Every structure is written in structure tokens, then in C-alpha cells.
PDB file of C-alpha atoms in Angstrom:
ATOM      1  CA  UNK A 289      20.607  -8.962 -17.964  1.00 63.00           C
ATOM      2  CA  UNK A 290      21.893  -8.118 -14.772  1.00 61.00           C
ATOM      3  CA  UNK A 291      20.411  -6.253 -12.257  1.00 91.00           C
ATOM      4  CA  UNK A 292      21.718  -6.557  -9.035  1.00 95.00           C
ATOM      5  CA  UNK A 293      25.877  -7.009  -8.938  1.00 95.00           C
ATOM      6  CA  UNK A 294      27.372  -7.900  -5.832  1.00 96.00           C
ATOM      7  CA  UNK A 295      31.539  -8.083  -6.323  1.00 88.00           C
ATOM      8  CA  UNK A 296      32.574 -11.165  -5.249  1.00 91.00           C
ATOM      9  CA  UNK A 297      30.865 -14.426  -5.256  1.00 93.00           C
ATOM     10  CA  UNK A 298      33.269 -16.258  -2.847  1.00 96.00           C
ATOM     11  CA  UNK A 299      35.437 -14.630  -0.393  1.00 96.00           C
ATOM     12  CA  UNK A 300      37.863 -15.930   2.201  1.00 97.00           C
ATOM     13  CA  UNK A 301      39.029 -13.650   5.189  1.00 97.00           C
ATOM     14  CA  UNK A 302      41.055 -14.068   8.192  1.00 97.00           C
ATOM     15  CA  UNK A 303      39.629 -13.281  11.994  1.00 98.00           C
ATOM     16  CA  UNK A 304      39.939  -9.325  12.617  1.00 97.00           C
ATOM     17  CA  UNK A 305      40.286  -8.510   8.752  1.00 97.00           C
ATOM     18  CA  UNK A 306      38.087  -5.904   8.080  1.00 97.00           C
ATOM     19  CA  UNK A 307      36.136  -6.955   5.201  1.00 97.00           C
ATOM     20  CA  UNK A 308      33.795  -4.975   2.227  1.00 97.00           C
ATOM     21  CA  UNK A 309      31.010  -6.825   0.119  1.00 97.00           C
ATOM     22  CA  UNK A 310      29.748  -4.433  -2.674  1.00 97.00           C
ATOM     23  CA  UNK A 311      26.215  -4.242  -4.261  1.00 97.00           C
ATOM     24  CA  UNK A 312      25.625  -2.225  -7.119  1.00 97.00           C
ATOM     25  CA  UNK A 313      22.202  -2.241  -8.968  1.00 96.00           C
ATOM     26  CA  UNK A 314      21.371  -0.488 -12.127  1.00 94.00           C
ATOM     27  CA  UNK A 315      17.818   0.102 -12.232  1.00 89.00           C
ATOM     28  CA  UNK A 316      17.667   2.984 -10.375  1.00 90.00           C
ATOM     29  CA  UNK A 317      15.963   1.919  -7.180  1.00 89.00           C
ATOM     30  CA  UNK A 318      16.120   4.172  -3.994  1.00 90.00           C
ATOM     31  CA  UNK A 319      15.340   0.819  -1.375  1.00 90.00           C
ATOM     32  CA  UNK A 320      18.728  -1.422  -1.015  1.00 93.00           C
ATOM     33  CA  UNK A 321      18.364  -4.567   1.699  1.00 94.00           C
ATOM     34  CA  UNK A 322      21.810  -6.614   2.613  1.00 97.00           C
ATOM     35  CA  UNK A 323      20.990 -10.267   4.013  1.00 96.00           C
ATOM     36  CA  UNK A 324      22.471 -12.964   5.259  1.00 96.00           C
ATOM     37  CA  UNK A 325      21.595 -16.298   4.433  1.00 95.00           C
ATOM     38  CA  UNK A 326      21.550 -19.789   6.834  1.00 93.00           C
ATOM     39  CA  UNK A 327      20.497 -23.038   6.743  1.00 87.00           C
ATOM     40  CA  UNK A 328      17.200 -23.252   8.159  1.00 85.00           C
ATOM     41  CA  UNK A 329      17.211 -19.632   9.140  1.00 88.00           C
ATOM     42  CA  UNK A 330      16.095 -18.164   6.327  1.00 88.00           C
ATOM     43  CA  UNK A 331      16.849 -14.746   5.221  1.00 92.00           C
ATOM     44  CA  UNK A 332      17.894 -12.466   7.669  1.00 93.00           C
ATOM     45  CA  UNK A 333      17.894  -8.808   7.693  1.00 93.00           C
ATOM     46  CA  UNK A 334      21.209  -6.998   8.563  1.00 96.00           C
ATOM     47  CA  UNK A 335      20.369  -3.269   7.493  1.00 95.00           C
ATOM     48  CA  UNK A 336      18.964  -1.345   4.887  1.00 92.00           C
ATOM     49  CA  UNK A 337      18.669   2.155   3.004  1.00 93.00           C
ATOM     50  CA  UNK A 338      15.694   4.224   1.812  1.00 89.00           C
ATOM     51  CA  UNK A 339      18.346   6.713   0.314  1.00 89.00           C
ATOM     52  CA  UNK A 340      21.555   8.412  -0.282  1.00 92.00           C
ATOM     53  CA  UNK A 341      23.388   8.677   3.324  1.00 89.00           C
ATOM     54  CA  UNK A 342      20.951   7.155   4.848  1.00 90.00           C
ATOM     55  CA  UNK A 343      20.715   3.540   6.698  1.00 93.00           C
ATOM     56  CA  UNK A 344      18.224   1.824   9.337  1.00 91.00           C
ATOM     57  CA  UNK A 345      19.626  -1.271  11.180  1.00 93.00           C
ATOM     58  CA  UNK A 346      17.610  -4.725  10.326  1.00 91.00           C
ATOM     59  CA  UNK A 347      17.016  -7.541  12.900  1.00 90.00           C
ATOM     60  CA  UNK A 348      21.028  -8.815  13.178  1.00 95.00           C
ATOM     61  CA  UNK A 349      22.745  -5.460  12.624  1.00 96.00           C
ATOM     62  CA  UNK A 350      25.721  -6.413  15.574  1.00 96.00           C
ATOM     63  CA  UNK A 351      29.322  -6.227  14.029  1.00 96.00           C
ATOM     64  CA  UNK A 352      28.007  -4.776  10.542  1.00 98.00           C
ATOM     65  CA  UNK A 353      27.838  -1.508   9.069  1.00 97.00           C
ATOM     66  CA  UNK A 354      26.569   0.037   5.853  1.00 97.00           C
ATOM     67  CA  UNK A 355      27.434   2.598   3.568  1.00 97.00           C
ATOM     68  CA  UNK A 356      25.184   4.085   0.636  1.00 97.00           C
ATOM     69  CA  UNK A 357      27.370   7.009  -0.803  1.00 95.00           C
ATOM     70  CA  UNK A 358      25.773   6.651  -4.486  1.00 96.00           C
ATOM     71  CA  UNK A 359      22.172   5.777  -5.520  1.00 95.00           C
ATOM     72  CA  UNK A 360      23.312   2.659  -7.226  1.00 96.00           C
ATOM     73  CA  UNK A 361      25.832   1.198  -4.679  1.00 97.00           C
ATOM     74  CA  UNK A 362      25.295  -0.006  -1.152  1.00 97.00           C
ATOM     75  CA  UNK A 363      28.589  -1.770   0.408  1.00 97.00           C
ATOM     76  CA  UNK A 364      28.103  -4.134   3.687  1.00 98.00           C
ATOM     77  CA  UNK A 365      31.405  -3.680   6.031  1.00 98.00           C
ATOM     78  CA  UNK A 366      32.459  -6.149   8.531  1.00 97.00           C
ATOM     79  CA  UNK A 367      34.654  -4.038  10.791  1.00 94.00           C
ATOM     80  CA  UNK A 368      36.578  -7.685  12.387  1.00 97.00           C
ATOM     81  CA  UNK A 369      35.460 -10.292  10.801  1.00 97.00           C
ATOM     82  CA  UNK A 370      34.417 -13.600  13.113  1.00 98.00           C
ATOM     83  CA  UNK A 371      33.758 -17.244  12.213  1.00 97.00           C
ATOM     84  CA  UNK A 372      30.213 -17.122  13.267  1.00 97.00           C
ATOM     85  CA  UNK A 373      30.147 -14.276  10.308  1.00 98.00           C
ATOM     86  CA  UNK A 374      30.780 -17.146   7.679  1.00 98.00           C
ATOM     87  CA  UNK A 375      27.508 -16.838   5.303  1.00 97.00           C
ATOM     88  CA  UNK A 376      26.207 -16.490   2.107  1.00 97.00           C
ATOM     89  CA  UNK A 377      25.524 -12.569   2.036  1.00 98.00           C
ATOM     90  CA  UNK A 378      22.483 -11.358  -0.657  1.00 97.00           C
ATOM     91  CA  UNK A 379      21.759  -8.362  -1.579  1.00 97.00           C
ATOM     92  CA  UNK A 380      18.151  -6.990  -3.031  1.00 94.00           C
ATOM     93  CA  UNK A 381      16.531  -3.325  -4.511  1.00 92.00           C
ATOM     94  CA  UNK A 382      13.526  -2.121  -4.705  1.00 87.00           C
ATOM     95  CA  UNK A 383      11.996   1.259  -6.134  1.00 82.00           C
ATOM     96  CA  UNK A 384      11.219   3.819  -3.740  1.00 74.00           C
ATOM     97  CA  UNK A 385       7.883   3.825  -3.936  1.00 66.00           C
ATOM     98  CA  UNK A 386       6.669   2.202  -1.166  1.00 55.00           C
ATOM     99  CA  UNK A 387       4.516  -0.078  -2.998  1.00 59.00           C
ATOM    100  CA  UNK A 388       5.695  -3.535  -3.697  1.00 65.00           C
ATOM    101  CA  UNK A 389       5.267  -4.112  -7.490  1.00 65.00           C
ATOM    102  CA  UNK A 390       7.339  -6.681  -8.166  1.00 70.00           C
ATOM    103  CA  UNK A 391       9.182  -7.837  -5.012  1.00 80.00           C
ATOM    104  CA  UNK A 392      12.439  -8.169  -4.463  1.00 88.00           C
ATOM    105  CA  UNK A 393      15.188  -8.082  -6.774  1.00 90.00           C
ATOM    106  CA  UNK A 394      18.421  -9.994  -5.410  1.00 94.00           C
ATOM    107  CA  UNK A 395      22.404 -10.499  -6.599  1.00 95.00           C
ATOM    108  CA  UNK A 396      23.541 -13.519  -6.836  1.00 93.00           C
ATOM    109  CA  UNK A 397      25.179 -13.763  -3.580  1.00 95.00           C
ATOM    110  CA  UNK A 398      28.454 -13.778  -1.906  1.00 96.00           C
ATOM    111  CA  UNK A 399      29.827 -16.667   0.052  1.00 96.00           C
ATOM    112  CA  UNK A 400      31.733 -15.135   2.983  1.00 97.00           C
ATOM    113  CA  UNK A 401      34.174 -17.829   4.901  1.00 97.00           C
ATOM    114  CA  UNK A 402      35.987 -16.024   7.952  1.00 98.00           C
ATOM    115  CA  UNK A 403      39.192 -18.966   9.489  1.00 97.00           C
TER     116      UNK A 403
ATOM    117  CA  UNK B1298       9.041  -8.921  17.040  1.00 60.00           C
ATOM    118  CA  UNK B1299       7.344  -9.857  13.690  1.00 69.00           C
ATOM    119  CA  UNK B1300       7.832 -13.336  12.509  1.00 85.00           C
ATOM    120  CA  UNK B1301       7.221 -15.568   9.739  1.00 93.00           C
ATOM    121  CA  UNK B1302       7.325 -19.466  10.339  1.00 95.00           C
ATOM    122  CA  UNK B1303       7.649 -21.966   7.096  1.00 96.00           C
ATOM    123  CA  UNK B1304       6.472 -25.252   6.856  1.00 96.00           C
ATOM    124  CA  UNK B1305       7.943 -28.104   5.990  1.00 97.00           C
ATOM    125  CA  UNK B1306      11.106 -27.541   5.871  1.00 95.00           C
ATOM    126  CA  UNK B1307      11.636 -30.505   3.645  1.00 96.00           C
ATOM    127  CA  UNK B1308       9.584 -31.892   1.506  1.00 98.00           C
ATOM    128  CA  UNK B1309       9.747 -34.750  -1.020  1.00 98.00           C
ATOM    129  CA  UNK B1310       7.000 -35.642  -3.938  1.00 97.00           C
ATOM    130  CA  UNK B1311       6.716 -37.391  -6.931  1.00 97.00           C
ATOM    131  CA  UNK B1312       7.036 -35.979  -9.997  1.00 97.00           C
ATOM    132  CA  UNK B1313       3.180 -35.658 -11.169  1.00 97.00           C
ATOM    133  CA  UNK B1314       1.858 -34.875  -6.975  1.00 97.00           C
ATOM    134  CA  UNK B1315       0.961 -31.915  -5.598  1.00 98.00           C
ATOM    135  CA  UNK B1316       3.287 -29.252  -3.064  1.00 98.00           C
ATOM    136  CA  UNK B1317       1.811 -27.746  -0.478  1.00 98.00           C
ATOM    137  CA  UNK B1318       4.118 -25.218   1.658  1.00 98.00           C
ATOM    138  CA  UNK B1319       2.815 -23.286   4.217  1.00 98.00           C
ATOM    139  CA  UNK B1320       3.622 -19.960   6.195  1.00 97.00           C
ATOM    140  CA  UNK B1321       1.898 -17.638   9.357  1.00 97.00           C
ATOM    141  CA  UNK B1322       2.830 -14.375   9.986  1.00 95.00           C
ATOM    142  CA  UNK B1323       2.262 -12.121  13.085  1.00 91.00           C
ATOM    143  CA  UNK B1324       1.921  -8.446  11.815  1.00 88.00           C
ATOM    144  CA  UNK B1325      -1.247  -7.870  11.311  1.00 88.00           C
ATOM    145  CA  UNK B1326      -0.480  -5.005   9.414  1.00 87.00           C
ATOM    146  CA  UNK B1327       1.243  -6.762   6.853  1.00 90.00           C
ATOM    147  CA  UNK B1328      -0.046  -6.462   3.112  1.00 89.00           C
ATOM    148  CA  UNK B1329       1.944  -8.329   1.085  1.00 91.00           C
ATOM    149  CA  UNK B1330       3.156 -11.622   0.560  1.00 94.00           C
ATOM    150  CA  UNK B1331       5.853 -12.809  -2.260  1.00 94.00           C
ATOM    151  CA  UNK B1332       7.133 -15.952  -2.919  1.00 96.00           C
ATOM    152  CA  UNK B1333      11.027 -16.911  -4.126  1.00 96.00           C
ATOM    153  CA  UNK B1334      11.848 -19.951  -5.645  1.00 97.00           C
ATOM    154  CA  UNK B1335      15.983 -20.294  -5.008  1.00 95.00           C
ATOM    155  CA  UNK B1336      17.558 -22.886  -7.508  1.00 94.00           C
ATOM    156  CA  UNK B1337      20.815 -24.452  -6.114  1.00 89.00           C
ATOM    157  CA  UNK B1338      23.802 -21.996  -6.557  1.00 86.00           C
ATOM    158  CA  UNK B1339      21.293 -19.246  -7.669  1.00 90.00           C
ATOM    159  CA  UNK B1340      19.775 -16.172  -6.527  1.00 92.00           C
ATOM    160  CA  UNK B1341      15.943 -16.396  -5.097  1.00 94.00           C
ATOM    161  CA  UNK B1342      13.903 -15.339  -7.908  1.00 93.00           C
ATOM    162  CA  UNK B1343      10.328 -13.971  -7.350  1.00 93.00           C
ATOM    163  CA  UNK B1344       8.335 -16.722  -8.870  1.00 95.00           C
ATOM    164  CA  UNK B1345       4.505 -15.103  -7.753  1.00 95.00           C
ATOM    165  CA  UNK B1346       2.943 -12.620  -5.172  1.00 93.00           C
ATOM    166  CA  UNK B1347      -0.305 -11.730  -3.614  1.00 93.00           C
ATOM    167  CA  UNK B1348      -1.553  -9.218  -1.991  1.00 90.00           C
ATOM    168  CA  UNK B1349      -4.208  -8.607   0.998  1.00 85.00           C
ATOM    169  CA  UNK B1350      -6.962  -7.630  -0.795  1.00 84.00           C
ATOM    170  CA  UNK B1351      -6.913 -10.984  -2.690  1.00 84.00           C
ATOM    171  CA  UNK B1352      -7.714 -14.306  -1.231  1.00 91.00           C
ATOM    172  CA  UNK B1353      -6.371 -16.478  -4.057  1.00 95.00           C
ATOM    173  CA  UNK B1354      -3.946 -16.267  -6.812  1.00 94.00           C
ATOM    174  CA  UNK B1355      -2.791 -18.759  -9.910  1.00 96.00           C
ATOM    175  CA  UNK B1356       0.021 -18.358 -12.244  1.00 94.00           C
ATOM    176  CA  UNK B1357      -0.727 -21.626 -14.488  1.00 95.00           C
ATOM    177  CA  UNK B1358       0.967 -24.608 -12.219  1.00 97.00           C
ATOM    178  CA  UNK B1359       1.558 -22.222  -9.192  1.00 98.00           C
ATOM    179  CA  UNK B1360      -1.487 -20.767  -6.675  1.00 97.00           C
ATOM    180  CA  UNK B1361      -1.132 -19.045  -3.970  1.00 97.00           C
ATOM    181  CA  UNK B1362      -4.056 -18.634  -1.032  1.00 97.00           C
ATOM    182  CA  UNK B1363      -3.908 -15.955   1.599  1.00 96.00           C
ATOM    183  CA  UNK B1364      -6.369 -16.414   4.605  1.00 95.00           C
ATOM    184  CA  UNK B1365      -5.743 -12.811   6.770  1.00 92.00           C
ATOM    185  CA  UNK B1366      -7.983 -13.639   9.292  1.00 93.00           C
ATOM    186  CA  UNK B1367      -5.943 -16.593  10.610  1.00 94.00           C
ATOM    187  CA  UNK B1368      -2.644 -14.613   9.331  1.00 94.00           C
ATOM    188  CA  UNK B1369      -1.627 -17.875   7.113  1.00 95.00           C
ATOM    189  CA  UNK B1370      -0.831 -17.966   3.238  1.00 97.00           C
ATOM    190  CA  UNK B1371       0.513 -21.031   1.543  1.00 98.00           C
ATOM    191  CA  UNK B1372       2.269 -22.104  -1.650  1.00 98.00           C
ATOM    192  CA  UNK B1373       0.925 -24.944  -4.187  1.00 98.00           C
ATOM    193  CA  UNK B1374       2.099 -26.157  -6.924  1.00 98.00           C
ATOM    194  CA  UNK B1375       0.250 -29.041  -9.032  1.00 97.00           C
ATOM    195  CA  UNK B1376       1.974 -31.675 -11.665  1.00 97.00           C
ATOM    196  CA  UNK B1377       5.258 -31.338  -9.909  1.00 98.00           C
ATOM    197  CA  UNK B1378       8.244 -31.726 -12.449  1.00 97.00           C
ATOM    198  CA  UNK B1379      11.908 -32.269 -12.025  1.00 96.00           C
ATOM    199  CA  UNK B1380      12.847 -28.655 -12.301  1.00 96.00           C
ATOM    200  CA  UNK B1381      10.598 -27.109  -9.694  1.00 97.00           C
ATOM    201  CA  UNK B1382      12.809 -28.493  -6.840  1.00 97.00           C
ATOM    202  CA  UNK B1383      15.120 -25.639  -5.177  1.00 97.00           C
ATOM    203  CA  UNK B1384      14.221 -24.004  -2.063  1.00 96.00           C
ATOM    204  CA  UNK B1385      11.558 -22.037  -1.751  1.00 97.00           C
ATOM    205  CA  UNK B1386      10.806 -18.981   0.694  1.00 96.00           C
ATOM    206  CA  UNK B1387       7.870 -17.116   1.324  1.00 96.00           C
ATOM    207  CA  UNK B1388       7.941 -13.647   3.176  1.00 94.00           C
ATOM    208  CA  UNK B1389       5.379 -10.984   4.496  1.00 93.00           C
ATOM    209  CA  UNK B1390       5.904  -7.368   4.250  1.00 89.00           C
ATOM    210  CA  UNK B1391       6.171  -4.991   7.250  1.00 82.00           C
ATOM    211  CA  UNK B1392       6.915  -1.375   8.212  1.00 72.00           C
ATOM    212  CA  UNK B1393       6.871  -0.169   4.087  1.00 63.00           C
ATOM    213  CA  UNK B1394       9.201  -1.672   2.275  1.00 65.00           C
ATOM    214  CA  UNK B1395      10.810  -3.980   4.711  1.00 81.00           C
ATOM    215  CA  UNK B1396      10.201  -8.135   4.727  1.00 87.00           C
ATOM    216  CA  UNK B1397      10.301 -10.941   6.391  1.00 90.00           C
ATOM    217  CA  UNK B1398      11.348 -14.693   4.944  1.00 93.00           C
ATOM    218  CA  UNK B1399      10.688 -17.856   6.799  1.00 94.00           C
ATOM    219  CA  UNK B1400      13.167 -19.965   6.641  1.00 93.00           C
ATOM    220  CA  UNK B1401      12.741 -21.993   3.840  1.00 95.00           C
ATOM    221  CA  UNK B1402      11.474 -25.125   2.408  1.00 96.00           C
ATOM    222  CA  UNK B1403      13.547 -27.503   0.546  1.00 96.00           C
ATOM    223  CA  UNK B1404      11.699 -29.737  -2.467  1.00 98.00           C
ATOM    224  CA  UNK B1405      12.778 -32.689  -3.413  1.00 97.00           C
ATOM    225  CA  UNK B1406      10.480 -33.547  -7.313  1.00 97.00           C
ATOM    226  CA  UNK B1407      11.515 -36.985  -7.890  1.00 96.00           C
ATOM    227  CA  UNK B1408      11.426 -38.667 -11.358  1.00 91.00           C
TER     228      UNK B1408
END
């Protein structure tokens, strides 16, 4: 039972490309989060959306962008993609509530490699 | 800005020992503290959670302790078995509905 669908689970892009990972989640939740993912950095926050149209940069937002058109889908859009953007890329939703209930749910990640 | 620092960042036991992993934070306002347990190849799964009006928490082989005074929570799990190694990150919450991870602890159950 899938929650949480991001598109592609591995990608390969060329330097410049401009590049779009998808996220769509089905359970209705207003709070979308895109990540990246590091060894030994964690989870990183690149931006994130309370709502339709609406997005709030995260703590590495430089060379990203977002767009939340519909409720259920929030794309992450590397306008030239760089080597040093090569990650695993996660997704998570929450409801809108602003009261954590049950944390975090995530997609199963896309692996982004940029040559 | 507000961090949250992981420790170890590998660890190795035998299967049947204890796991201790342990994490600070630095907002003080933060109020809630969720742990993922990421299985190789997997997404992080929420695997138990506890929040600041709570000092300890236990989910049969899993506890979690929060101390908010010294800003520190930490992870154990007892009777360590073959299947409970995968990464595991712990974050704190900040500013609503956003988080922040350390950066993960790798463990290593062997048989």
C-alpha cells in the first residue's frame, strides 16, 4: 500500500540538463518535504509546502526549485543539473495539522547521478 | 541554526547485546522527537516517537528516553537480532511541522 510515489527510482542526467523528480502522495496531506540524502549527512532539507502554490525554502535550497500545483503532487526541479547534485532525493507528507501524529511518511527515493 | 548531532555513527553488536544511539538538539522549542529505522535500499520507516511531555517510551524491544533539560534523547534497543541492522536516524521537530535528522547511525547485529 503505497503512500508516497516518487517517479523514478534511478535517474541519470547530463551537466546543465534541467531535470524534474515527481512526488505524488495519496493520503491527502497538505505538508510535502523534498530531501536529499548523504552519507554521513543525514537528511537534508531542500524546501517544502504547507499548501497549494505555496513553498518555503529548507536549509540547502541553492540550485532547486519547487512546484506544488495539486494537493497530491509536489515536483523538485533542478534548473542545471551539477555533479555535486548527485544524491538520493526522498520525499515525505504529513497532514496539515500541525501536530505530529505519526511522523513522517517518505517515498522510496530517487537516486539522482548528474556526469 | 538548529541542529541535531547523532552518535555513533557506526555501531557494531552482537546479536543478543544491547544498542544504544544517541542524539542532542539545540531548539529548545522543539517538541517532538521520531525515530526512522532505514533498511538498505528502503525508505526510512518511522519505527517509534516521543514527545516532550514524556520522559520515556517502550515499544516491546525498542525505548526511547528524552531528557529536555540537557536537550538529549537516545535510542535503545535490547536482544539485538539480525534484522534490526539498517541505519537509523533520529530527528527533532522545529518551527511546526518542519524537522531535523542527524545524520545517521549505521548497525551492524552480528550472528
Amino acid at each position: 500500500d503505497v503512500k508516497v510515489t516518487q517517479s523514478s527510482r534511478y535517474l541519470v542526467k547530463r551537466t546543465g540538463e534541467k531535470v524534474f523528480l515527481e512526488c505524488v502522495q495519496d493520503m491527502d496531506h497538505e505538508n510535502m518535504f523534498w530531501y536529499r540524502q548523504d552519507p554521513g549527512l543525514g537528511l537534508r532539507l531542500i524546501y517544502f509546502s504547507y499548501d497549494v502554490k505555496m513553498k518555503e525554502k529548507g536549509d540547502i535550497p541553492e540550485g532547486y526549485s519547487v512546484s506544488r500545483e495539486k494537493k497530491e503532487r509536489f515536483s523538485l526541479i533542478l534548473e542545471s543539473a551539477s555533479t555535486n547534485q548527485t544524491s538520493m532525493y526522498l520525499c515525505a507528507s504529513i497532514p496539515g495539522d500541525r501536530a505530529f501524529r505519526d511522523g513522517y511518511t517518505f517515498g522510496s527515493g530517487t537516486r539522482l547521478t548528474v556526469v | 541554526g538548529e541542529n541535531v548531532e547523532q552518535h555513533p555513527s557506526t555501531l557494531s553488536v552482537q546479536e543478543g547485546d544491547s544498542a544504544v544511539i544517541k542524539c542532542t538538539y539545540s531548539d529548545s522549542a522543539s517538541n517532538y522527537f521520531p525515530w526512522y529505522k532505514q533498511e538498505l535500499g528502503k525508505r526510512p520507516q518511522l519505527i517509534i516517537d516521543i514527545r516532550s511531555n514524556v520522559g520515556e517510551k517502550k515499544d516491546q524491544r525498542i525505548a526511547v528516553t528524552l531528557n529536555k533539560t540537557a536537550k538529549h534523547f537516545s535510542l535503545h534497543i535490547t536482544e539485538t537480532q539480525p534484522e534490526d541492522s539498517a541505519v537509523y536516524f533520529c530527528a527533532a521537530s522545529i518551527r511546526g511541522n518542519d524537522m531535523r535528522f542527524g545524520a545517521g547511525t549505521r548497525l551492524t547485529v552480528k550472528p
